[in-house]
Amino acid sequence: MTHVVDRSLLRKIKRHGAGSKLDVDACFQCGNCTAVCPLAEDSGGFPRRLIRMAQLGMEKELLASEDIWRCYACGECTQTCPRQADPAEFMAATRSYAISRYDFTGLAALANRSVLGNLAVFALFSIVFGLLLASAQAPVSPQAPLFDFIPGWWIHAIGVALFVVVGISAALGMFAMFARFVMGQRRKGVPLRLGALPGAIASAVTDALMHRRFQRCDSGQATPPPPVEPWYLRAWVVHAAVMGGFLTMLLATTLDFLFKPIGSPVPPWYPMRILGLVGGLTCLYGLAIIFLRRIRAAQPPWRKSAFSDWFFPSLLAATVLTGLATEVSVYAPLGSVGHGIFFTHVVLAMDLVAMLPLTKFAHVLYRTLALTLFAWRHAPAREHVTVDAQI
Ligand code: SF4
Ligand code: SF4
């Protein structure tokens, strides 16, 4: 089999993640990282094998491997690396690189490669959404009800268009990953059975929602083992709080859009409002723990932080906080200040959705797909099922 070698691959990956601080060239393939990784026992040996692919410039093989996404960034491998090659950061940087390569617009490559690029994409979206919303802004007095400031039907129209564009962009990115995986399996002669795909999807979605694999990261195989933390501070609980909170807010917004007449006032105990509030507070709890850990930088994976590690959680936190402030403005009218908070919240929420398939938050999509592909690849062959049934 011939391999196309990209000699600049390692350099390109290092531009992502923690950038120049990543010293993966020092890796001499001892395999300690794979031995200690709580999630590597059922794979072909990540992260060591993926590092080797990057060192050899095997981009096609690297991006066709779903193992990139099966890592949960616990950092145990980095703690045991004798060469300080930081395999956990390498995995994070490779995921960021993969997002840039799957995205067809080129915006992900711009946003993930440098701080300026990230801010430029953010500014671009903010200006576009700001102008769009302002273009339909009704002339209202500061005393006017909050939701009269920007017509609800206009927010909904932009929101629907945005979800369609983002949905298409995310679907194309996932298809790019899927196609690379299928071609990679073909090259290796591994058969894939279409009938096993629905079961693999169900297994992956359950896994992602329940954080089953993430919980295995608490097994503490590293030397010395990480301190045992109370359940509410464990990495998988914090991650579940951010993800669950975000999904709950998304659900509340969708239900609101589907069932509440546009612009109609609702009481504080309105179910969708309470659902959004619970989601927002849960998400803020998870984000606060993440920020504290990154500020303390006590141990991997928090010791090194790329700009993108700060950017997306900050955008999410700003969106939630302005959303909560908007809720306050509904019941305690703040005049033009309330209008400004509302406007900022809508722009930030649209930025958040637009940047979802471009930033590290895209792992929500790619990791679920990777878990599906892994389960699919490991689904028992039909003949094995028949033999088992006969026994
Ligand atoms: S432990 Fe370090 S040196 Fe050893 S294979 Fe992993 S990254 Fe390379
Ligand atoms: S960060 Fe954790 S899950 Fe990822 S490769 Fe290292 S030990 Fe495995």
PDB file of C-alpha atoms in Angstrom, residues 66-309:
ATOM      1  CA  GLU A  66     -12.029   7.886  14.552  1.00  0.00           C
ATOM      2  CA  ASP A  67      -9.577   7.487  17.466  1.00  0.00           C
ATOM      3  CA  ILE A  68      -8.866  11.239  17.369  1.00  0.00           C
ATOM      4  CA  TRP A  69     -12.338  11.795  18.784  1.00  0.00           C
ATOM      5  CA  ARG A  70     -12.481   8.926  21.237  1.00  0.00           C
ATOM      6  CA  CYS A  71     -10.008  10.742  23.525  1.00  0.00           C
ATOM      7  CA  TYR A  72     -11.692  12.746  26.309  1.00  0.00           C
ATOM      8  CA  ALA A  73      -8.686  14.937  27.143  1.00  0.00           C
ATOM      9  CA  CYS A  74      -8.240  13.626  30.685  1.00  0.00           C
ATOM     10  CA  GLY A  75      -4.500  14.333  30.493  1.00  0.00           C
ATOM     11  CA  GLU A  76      -3.341  11.092  32.139  1.00  0.00           C
ATOM     12  CA  CYS A  77      -1.074  10.246  29.202  1.00  0.00           C
ATOM     13  CA  THR A  78       0.732  13.582  29.486  1.00  0.00           C
ATOM     14  CA  GLN A  79       1.492  12.976  33.154  1.00  0.00           C
ATOM     15  CA  THR A  80       3.372   9.777  32.350  1.00  0.00           C
ATOM     16  CA  CYS A  81       5.231  10.818  29.194  1.00  0.00           C
ATOM     17  CA  PRO A  82       9.001  10.595  29.849  1.00  0.00           C
ATOM     18  CA  ARG A  83       9.735  13.080  27.029  1.00  0.00           C
ATOM     19  CA  GLN A  84       7.210  15.807  27.936  1.00  0.00           C
ATOM     20  CA  ALA A  85       5.758  15.399  24.457  1.00  0.00           C
ATOM     21  CA  ASP A  86       2.285  16.190  25.845  1.00  0.00           C
ATOM     22  CA  PRO A  87       0.222  13.581  23.978  1.00  0.00           C
ATOM     23  CA  ALA A  88      -3.053  14.941  25.452  1.00  0.00           C
ATOM     24  CA  GLU A  89      -2.376  18.363  23.925  1.00  0.00           C
ATOM     25  CA  PHE A  90      -1.380  16.669  20.667  1.00  0.00           C
ATOM     26  CA  MET A  91      -4.780  14.953  20.588  1.00  0.00           C
ATOM     27  CA  ALA A  92      -6.573  18.268  21.248  1.00  0.00           C
ATOM     28  CA  ALA A  93      -4.544  20.033  18.535  1.00  0.00           C
ATOM     29  CA  THR A  94      -5.246  17.203  16.086  1.00  0.00           C
ATOM     30  CA  ARG A  95      -8.984  17.480  16.730  1.00  0.00           C
ATOM     31  CA  SER A  96      -8.812  21.214  16.046  1.00  0.00           C
ATOM     32  CA  TYR A  97      -6.842  20.524  12.852  1.00  0.00           C
ATOM     33  CA  ALA A  98      -9.385  17.896  11.775  1.00  0.00           C
ATOM     34  CA  ILE A  99     -12.277  20.352  12.269  1.00  0.00           C
ATOM     35  CA  SER A 100     -10.448  22.779   9.958  1.00  0.00           C
ATOM     36  CA  ARG A 101      -9.932  20.082   7.327  1.00  0.00           C
ATOM     37  CA  TYR A 102     -13.533  18.794   7.423  1.00  0.00           C
ATOM     38  CA  ASP A 103     -14.990  22.316   7.068  1.00  0.00           C
ATOM     39  CA  PHE A 104     -15.419  23.339   3.424  1.00  0.00           C
ATOM     40  CA  THR A 105     -15.847  27.101   3.960  1.00  0.00           C
ATOM     41  CA  GLY A 106     -12.283  27.730   5.140  1.00  0.00           C
ATOM     42  CA  LEU A 107     -13.641  29.696   8.129  1.00  0.00           C
ATOM     43  CA  ALA A 108     -12.720  26.919  10.600  1.00  0.00           C
ATOM     44  CA  ALA A 109      -9.116  26.957   9.384  1.00  0.00           C
ATOM     45  CA  LEU A 110      -9.038  30.730   9.869  1.00  0.00           C
ATOM     46  CA  ALA A 111     -10.726  30.599  13.277  1.00  0.00           C
ATOM     47  CA  ASN A 112      -8.625  27.748  14.709  1.00  0.00           C
ATOM     48  CA  ARG A 113      -5.177  28.694  13.463  1.00  0.00           C
ATOM     49  CA  SER A 114      -4.582  31.993  15.247  1.00  0.00           C
ATOM     50  CA  VAL A 115      -6.022  34.374  17.805  1.00  0.00           C
ATOM     51  CA  LEU A 116      -6.487  37.064  15.176  1.00  0.00           C
ATOM     52  CA  GLY A 117      -8.243  34.632  12.835  1.00  0.00           C
ATOM     53  CA  ASN A 118     -10.581  33.559  15.632  1.00  0.00           C
ATOM     54  CA  LEU A 119     -11.432  37.153  16.523  1.00  0.00           C
ATOM     55  CA  ALA A 120     -11.857  38.069  12.825  1.00  0.00           C
ATOM     56  CA  VAL A 121     -14.449  35.316  12.280  1.00  0.00           C
ATOM     57  CA  PHE A 122     -16.250  36.322  15.484  1.00  0.00           C
ATOM     58  CA  ALA A 123     -16.255  39.994  14.461  1.00  0.00           C
ATOM     59  CA  LEU A 124     -17.500  39.101  10.970  1.00  0.00           C
ATOM     60  CA  PHE A 125     -20.479  37.155  12.318  1.00  0.00           C
ATOM     61  CA  SER A 126     -21.235  39.815  14.962  1.00  0.00           C
ATOM     62  CA  ILE A 127     -21.303  42.589  12.353  1.00  0.00           C
ATOM     63  CA  VAL A 128     -23.476  40.574   9.948  1.00  0.00           C
ATOM     64  CA  PHE A 129     -26.018  39.574  12.611  1.00  0.00           C
ATOM     65  CA  GLY A 130     -25.931  43.017  14.216  1.00  0.00           C
ATOM     66  CA  LEU A 131     -26.702  44.742  10.897  1.00  0.00           C
ATOM     67  CA  LEU A 132     -29.390  42.196  10.010  1.00  0.00           C
ATOM     68  CA  LEU A 133     -31.171  42.650  13.339  1.00  0.00           C
ATOM     69  CA  ALA A 134     -30.786  46.431  13.288  1.00  0.00           C
ATOM     70  CA  SER A 135     -32.235  46.586   9.780  1.00  0.00           C
ATOM     71  CA  ALA A 136     -35.668  45.598  11.090  1.00  0.00           C
ATOM     72  CA  GLN A 137     -35.458  47.405  14.395  1.00  0.00           C
ATOM     73  CA  ALA A 138     -38.714  49.177  15.129  1.00  0.00           C
ATOM     74  CA  PRO A 139     -38.467  52.808  16.319  1.00  0.00           C
ATOM     75  CA  VAL A 140     -39.484  52.359  19.965  1.00  0.00           C
ATOM     76  CA  SER A 141     -39.185  54.491  23.073  1.00  0.00           C
ATOM     77  CA  PRO A 142     -37.038  53.297  26.019  1.00  0.00           C
ATOM     78  CA  GLN A 143     -40.281  52.573  27.897  1.00  0.00           C
ATOM     79  CA  ALA A 144     -41.554  50.151  25.242  1.00  0.00           C
ATOM     80  CA  PRO A 145     -41.836  46.435  26.156  1.00  0.00           C
ATOM     81  CA  LEU A 146     -38.513  44.656  25.696  1.00  0.00           C
ATOM     82  CA  PHE A 147     -39.564  42.364  22.872  1.00  0.00           C
ATOM     83  CA  ASP A 148     -40.881  45.299  20.809  1.00  0.00           C
ATOM     84  CA  PHE A 149     -37.290  46.456  20.327  1.00  0.00           C
ATOM     85  CA  ILE A 150     -36.535  43.888  17.606  1.00  0.00           C
ATOM     86  CA  PRO A 151     -39.587  42.302  15.927  1.00  0.00           C
ATOM     87  CA  GLY A 152     -39.895  38.670  17.018  1.00  0.00           C
ATOM     88  CA  TRP A 153     -40.770  37.464  13.518  1.00  0.00           C
ATOM     89  CA  TRP A 154     -37.478  38.942  12.235  1.00  0.00           C
ATOM     90  CA  ILE A 155     -35.398  37.159  14.920  1.00  0.00           C
ATOM     91  CA  HIS A 156     -37.197  33.919  14.056  1.00  0.00           C
ATOM     92  CA  ALA A 157     -36.635  34.378  10.309  1.00  0.00           C
ATOM     93  CA  ILE A 158     -32.873  34.975  10.758  1.00  0.00           C
ATOM     94  CA  GLY A 159     -32.700  32.135  13.296  1.00  0.00           C
ATOM     95  CA  VAL A 160     -34.329  29.616  10.939  1.00  0.00           C
ATOM     96  CA  ALA A 161     -32.056  30.645   8.053  1.00  0.00           C
ATOM     97  CA  LEU A 162     -29.036  30.396  10.359  1.00  0.00           C
ATOM     98  CA  PHE A 163     -29.968  26.894  11.553  1.00  0.00           C
ATOM     99  CA  VAL A 164     -30.436  25.739   7.949  1.00  0.00           C
ATOM    100  CA  VAL A 165     -27.006  27.076   6.868  1.00  0.00           C
ATOM    101  CA  VAL A 166     -25.248  25.740   9.988  1.00  0.00           C
ATOM    102  CA  GLY A 167     -27.044  22.396   9.617  1.00  0.00           C
ATOM    103  CA  ILE A 168     -25.851  22.059   6.008  1.00  0.00           C
ATOM    104  CA  SER A 169     -22.304  23.102   6.955  1.00  0.00           C
ATOM    105  CA  ALA A 170     -22.188  20.615   9.868  1.00  0.00           C
ATOM    106  CA  ALA A 171     -23.691  17.825   7.729  1.00  0.00           C
ATOM    107  CA  LEU A 172     -21.061  18.378   5.002  1.00  0.00           C
ATOM    108  CA  GLY A 173     -18.264  18.343   7.608  1.00  0.00           C
ATOM    109  CA  MET A 174     -19.586  15.101   9.098  1.00  0.00           C
ATOM    110  CA  PHE A 175     -19.935  13.620   5.642  1.00  0.00           C
ATOM    111  CA  ALA A 176     -16.277  14.498   4.940  1.00  0.00           C
ATOM    112  CA  MET A 177     -15.257  12.621   8.079  1.00  0.00           C
ATOM    113  CA  PHE A 178     -17.562   9.699   7.284  1.00  0.00           C
ATOM    114  CA  ALA A 179     -16.213   9.401   3.724  1.00  0.00           C
ATOM    115  CA  ARG A 180     -12.593   9.418   4.936  1.00  0.00           C
ATOM    116  CA  PHE A 181     -13.429   6.692   7.449  1.00  0.00           C
ATOM    117  CA  VAL A 182     -15.186   4.456   4.891  1.00  0.00           C
ATOM    118  CA  MET A 183     -12.361   4.875   2.368  1.00  0.00           C
ATOM    119  CA  GLY A 184      -9.816   4.135   5.085  1.00  0.00           C
ATOM    120  CA  GLN A 185     -11.607   0.906   6.023  1.00  0.00           C
ATOM    121  CA  ARG A 186     -11.797  -0.067   2.345  1.00  0.00           C
ATOM    122  CA  ARG A 187      -8.070   0.475   1.939  1.00  0.00           C
ATOM    123  CA  LYS A 188      -7.513  -1.873   4.885  1.00  0.00           C
ATOM    124  CA  GLY A 189     -10.036  -4.385   3.518  1.00  0.00           C
ATOM    125  CA  VAL A 190     -12.281  -4.159   6.609  1.00  0.00           C
ATOM    126  CA  PRO A 191     -15.907  -5.060   5.714  1.00  0.00           C
ATOM    127  CA  LEU A 192     -18.650  -2.697   6.949  1.00  0.00           C
ATOM    128  CA  ARG A 193     -22.171  -4.094   7.292  1.00  0.00           C
ATOM    129  CA  LEU A 194     -24.934  -1.523   6.579  1.00  0.00           C
ATOM    130  CA  GLY A 195     -27.402  -3.454   8.755  1.00  0.00           C
ATOM    131  CA  ALA A 196     -25.208  -2.849  11.814  1.00  0.00           C
ATOM    132  CA  LEU A 197     -25.310   0.945  11.402  1.00  0.00           C
ATOM    133  CA  PRO A 198     -28.612   1.690  13.288  1.00  0.00           C
ATOM    134  CA  GLY A 199     -27.394  -0.254  16.321  1.00  0.00           C
ATOM    135  CA  ALA A 200     -24.071   1.597  16.192  1.00  0.00           C
ATOM    136  CA  ILE A 201     -25.883   4.976  16.050  1.00  0.00           C
ATOM    137  CA  ALA A 202     -28.070   4.064  19.058  1.00  0.00           C
ATOM    138  CA  SER A 203     -25.029   2.895  21.028  1.00  0.00           C
ATOM    139  CA  ALA A 204     -23.048   6.054  20.213  1.00  0.00           C
ATOM    140  CA  VAL A 205     -25.863   8.483  21.089  1.00  0.00           C
ATOM    141  CA  THR A 206     -26.471   6.706  24.421  1.00  0.00           C
ATOM    142  CA  ASP A 207     -22.748   6.708  25.101  1.00  0.00           C
ATOM    143  CA  ALA A 208     -22.450  10.434  24.341  1.00  0.00           C
ATOM    144  CA  LEU A 209     -25.499  11.440  26.417  1.00  0.00           C
ATOM    145  CA  MET A 210     -24.600   9.242  29.407  1.00  0.00           C
ATOM    146  CA  HIS A 211     -20.862  10.056  29.206  1.00  0.00           C
ATOM    147  CA  ARG A 212     -20.144   6.342  29.621  1.00  0.00           C
ATOM    148  CA  ARG A 213     -16.635   6.473  28.141  1.00  0.00           C
ATOM    149  CA  PHE A 214     -15.836   9.762  29.862  1.00  0.00           C
ATOM    150  CA  GLN A 215     -16.595   8.138  33.219  1.00  0.00           C
ATOM    151  CA  ARG A 216     -13.842   5.614  32.531  1.00  0.00           C
ATOM    152  CA  CYS A 217     -11.366   8.514  32.558  1.00  0.00           C
ATOM    153  CA  ASP A 218     -11.907   8.681  36.339  1.00  0.00           C
ATOM    154  CA  SER A 219     -10.266   5.284  36.691  1.00  0.00           C
ATOM    155  CA  GLY A 220      -6.932   6.999  37.491  1.00  0.00           C
ATOM    156  CA  GLN A 221      -4.382   4.703  35.903  1.00  0.00           C
ATOM    157  CA  ALA A 222      -1.714   7.406  35.828  1.00  0.00           C
ATOM    158  CA  THR A 223       1.248   7.446  38.215  1.00  0.00           C
ATOM    159  CA  PRO A 224       0.742   9.169  40.583  1.00  0.00           C
ATOM    160  CA  PRO A 225      -3.051   8.722  40.323  1.00  0.00           C
ATOM    161  CA  PRO A 226      -5.110  11.937  40.179  1.00  0.00           C
ATOM    162  CA  PRO A 227      -6.692  12.978  43.495  1.00  0.00           C
ATOM    163  CA  VAL A 228     -10.151  11.552  44.098  1.00  0.00           C
ATOM    164  CA  GLU A 229     -12.592  14.416  43.694  1.00  0.00           C
ATOM    165  CA  PRO A 230     -16.162  14.758  44.957  1.00  0.00           C
ATOM    166  CA  TRP A 231     -18.635  13.657  42.293  1.00  0.00           C
ATOM    167  CA  TYR A 232     -19.749  17.201  41.472  1.00  0.00           C
ATOM    168  CA  LEU A 233     -16.178  18.173  40.499  1.00  0.00           C
ATOM    169  CA  ARG A 234     -15.364  15.123  38.401  1.00  0.00           C
ATOM    170  CA  ALA A 235     -14.413  15.943  34.816  1.00  0.00           C
ATOM    171  CA  TRP A 236     -17.274  14.022  33.242  1.00  0.00           C
ATOM    172  CA  VAL A 237     -19.874  15.637  35.558  1.00  0.00           C
ATOM    173  CA  VAL A 238     -18.548  19.121  34.702  1.00  0.00           C
ATOM    174  CA  HIS A 239     -18.599  18.287  30.978  1.00  0.00           C
ATOM    175  CA  ALA A 240     -22.132  16.856  31.312  1.00  0.00           C
ATOM    176  CA  ALA A 241     -23.240  20.078  33.058  1.00  0.00           C
ATOM    177  CA  VAL A 242     -21.998  22.253  30.182  1.00  0.00           C
ATOM    178  CA  MET A 243     -23.331  19.990  27.440  1.00  0.00           C
ATOM    179  CA  GLY A 244     -26.613  19.153  29.219  1.00  0.00           C
ATOM    180  CA  GLY A 245     -27.180  22.825  30.103  1.00  0.00           C
ATOM    181  CA  PHE A 246     -26.547  23.907  26.522  1.00  0.00           C
ATOM    182  CA  LEU A 247     -28.868  21.237  25.081  1.00  0.00           C
ATOM    183  CA  THR A 248     -31.579  22.130  27.634  1.00  0.00           C
ATOM    184  CA  MET A 249     -31.394  25.808  26.608  1.00  0.00           C
ATOM    185  CA  LEU A 250     -31.565  24.776  22.954  1.00  0.00           C
ATOM    186  CA  LEU A 251     -34.636  22.631  23.702  1.00  0.00           C
ATOM    187  CA  ALA A 252     -36.335  25.474  25.613  1.00  0.00           C
ATOM    188  CA  THR A 253     -35.658  27.889  22.705  1.00  0.00           C
ATOM    189  CA  THR A 254     -37.003  25.390  20.156  1.00  0.00           C
ATOM    190  CA  LEU A 255     -40.179  24.697  22.186  1.00  0.00           C
ATOM    191  CA  ASP A 256     -40.641  28.425  22.663  1.00  0.00           C
ATOM    192  CA  PHE A 257     -40.330  28.951  18.917  1.00  0.00           C
ATOM    193  CA  LEU A 258     -42.785  26.140  18.112  1.00  0.00           C
ATOM    194  CA  PHE A 259     -45.508  26.745  20.701  1.00  0.00           C
ATOM    195  CA  LYS A 260     -45.432  30.318  21.958  1.00  0.00           C
ATOM    196  CA  PRO A 261     -47.005  33.042  19.792  1.00  0.00           C
ATOM    197  CA  ILE A 262     -44.240  35.450  18.735  1.00  0.00           C
ATOM    198  CA  GLY A 263     -43.720  38.381  21.106  1.00  0.00           C
ATOM    199  CA  SER A 264     -46.456  37.311  23.548  1.00  0.00           C
ATOM    200  CA  PRO A 265     -45.681  37.984  27.243  1.00  0.00           C
ATOM    201  CA  VAL A 266     -45.490  34.971  29.581  1.00  0.00           C
ATOM    202  CA  PRO A 267     -45.425  34.695  33.389  1.00  0.00           C
ATOM    203  CA  PRO A 268     -42.189  33.779  35.249  1.00  0.00           C
ATOM    204  CA  TRP A 269     -43.427  30.212  35.910  1.00  0.00           C
ATOM    205  CA  TYR A 270     -43.921  29.516  32.177  1.00  0.00           C
ATOM    206  CA  PRO A 271     -42.454  25.966  31.685  1.00  0.00           C
ATOM    207  CA  MET A 272     -40.145  26.873  28.772  1.00  0.00           C
ATOM    208  CA  ARG A 273     -38.763  29.826  30.752  1.00  0.00           C
ATOM    209  CA  ILE A 274     -38.053  27.615  33.779  1.00  0.00           C
ATOM    210  CA  LEU A 275     -36.468  24.981  31.509  1.00  0.00           C
ATOM    211  CA  GLY A 276     -34.192  27.629  29.942  1.00  0.00           C
ATOM    212  CA  LEU A 277     -33.290  28.989  33.402  1.00  0.00           C
ATOM    213  CA  VAL A 278     -32.340  25.530  34.714  1.00  0.00           C
ATOM    214  CA  GLY A 279     -30.282  24.859  31.568  1.00  0.00           C
ATOM    215  CA  GLY A 280     -28.521  28.229  31.826  1.00  0.00           C
ATOM    216  CA  LEU A 281     -27.603  27.846  35.507  1.00  0.00           C
ATOM    217  CA  THR A 282     -26.383  24.251  34.956  1.00  0.00           C
ATOM    218  CA  CYS A 283     -24.243  25.372  32.035  1.00  0.00           C
ATOM    219  CA  LEU A 284     -22.800  28.279  34.060  1.00  0.00           C
ATOM    220  CA  TYR A 285     -21.845  25.912  36.880  1.00  0.00           C
ATOM    221  CA  GLY A 286     -19.844  23.693  34.486  1.00  0.00           C
ATOM    222  CA  LEU A 287     -18.220  26.702  32.807  1.00  0.00           C
ATOM    223  CA  ALA A 288     -17.208  28.230  36.163  1.00  0.00           C
ATOM    224  CA  ILE A 289     -15.369  25.019  37.159  1.00  0.00           C
ATOM    225  CA  ILE A 290     -13.635  24.912  33.739  1.00  0.00           C
ATOM    226  CA  PHE A 291     -12.502  28.562  34.017  1.00  0.00           C
ATOM    227  CA  LEU A 292     -11.185  27.998  37.551  1.00  0.00           C
ATOM    228  CA  ARG A 293      -9.216  24.947  36.432  1.00  0.00           C
ATOM    229  CA  ARG A 294      -7.721  26.769  33.473  1.00  0.00           C
ATOM    230  CA  ILE A 295      -6.766  29.740  35.691  1.00  0.00           C
ATOM    231  CA  ARG A 296      -5.140  27.455  38.284  1.00  0.00           C
ATOM    232  CA  ALA A 297      -3.416  25.435  35.498  1.00  0.00           C
ATOM    233  CA  ALA A 298      -2.409  22.902  38.148  1.00  0.00           C
ATOM    234  CA  GLN A 299      -2.240  19.739  36.037  1.00  0.00           C
ATOM    235  CA  PRO A 300      -2.877  18.405  32.513  1.00  0.00           C
ATOM    236  CA  PRO A 301      -5.016  18.970  30.544  1.00  0.00           C
ATOM    237  CA  TRP A 302      -5.516  22.393  32.177  1.00  0.00           C
ATOM    238  CA  ARG A 303      -1.821  23.303  32.347  1.00  0.00           C
ATOM    239  CA  LYS A 304      -1.648  24.557  28.759  1.00  0.00           C
ATOM    240  CA  SER A 305      -4.504  26.522  27.254  1.00  0.00           C
ATOM    241  CA  ALA A 306      -4.842  27.670  23.669  1.00  0.00           C
ATOM    242  CA  PHE A 307      -6.878  30.783  22.874  1.00  0.00           C
ATOM    243  CA  SER A 308      -9.668  28.550  21.556  1.00  0.00           C
ATOM    244  CA  ASP A 309      -9.833  26.846  24.989  1.00  0.00           C
TER     245      ASP A 309
END
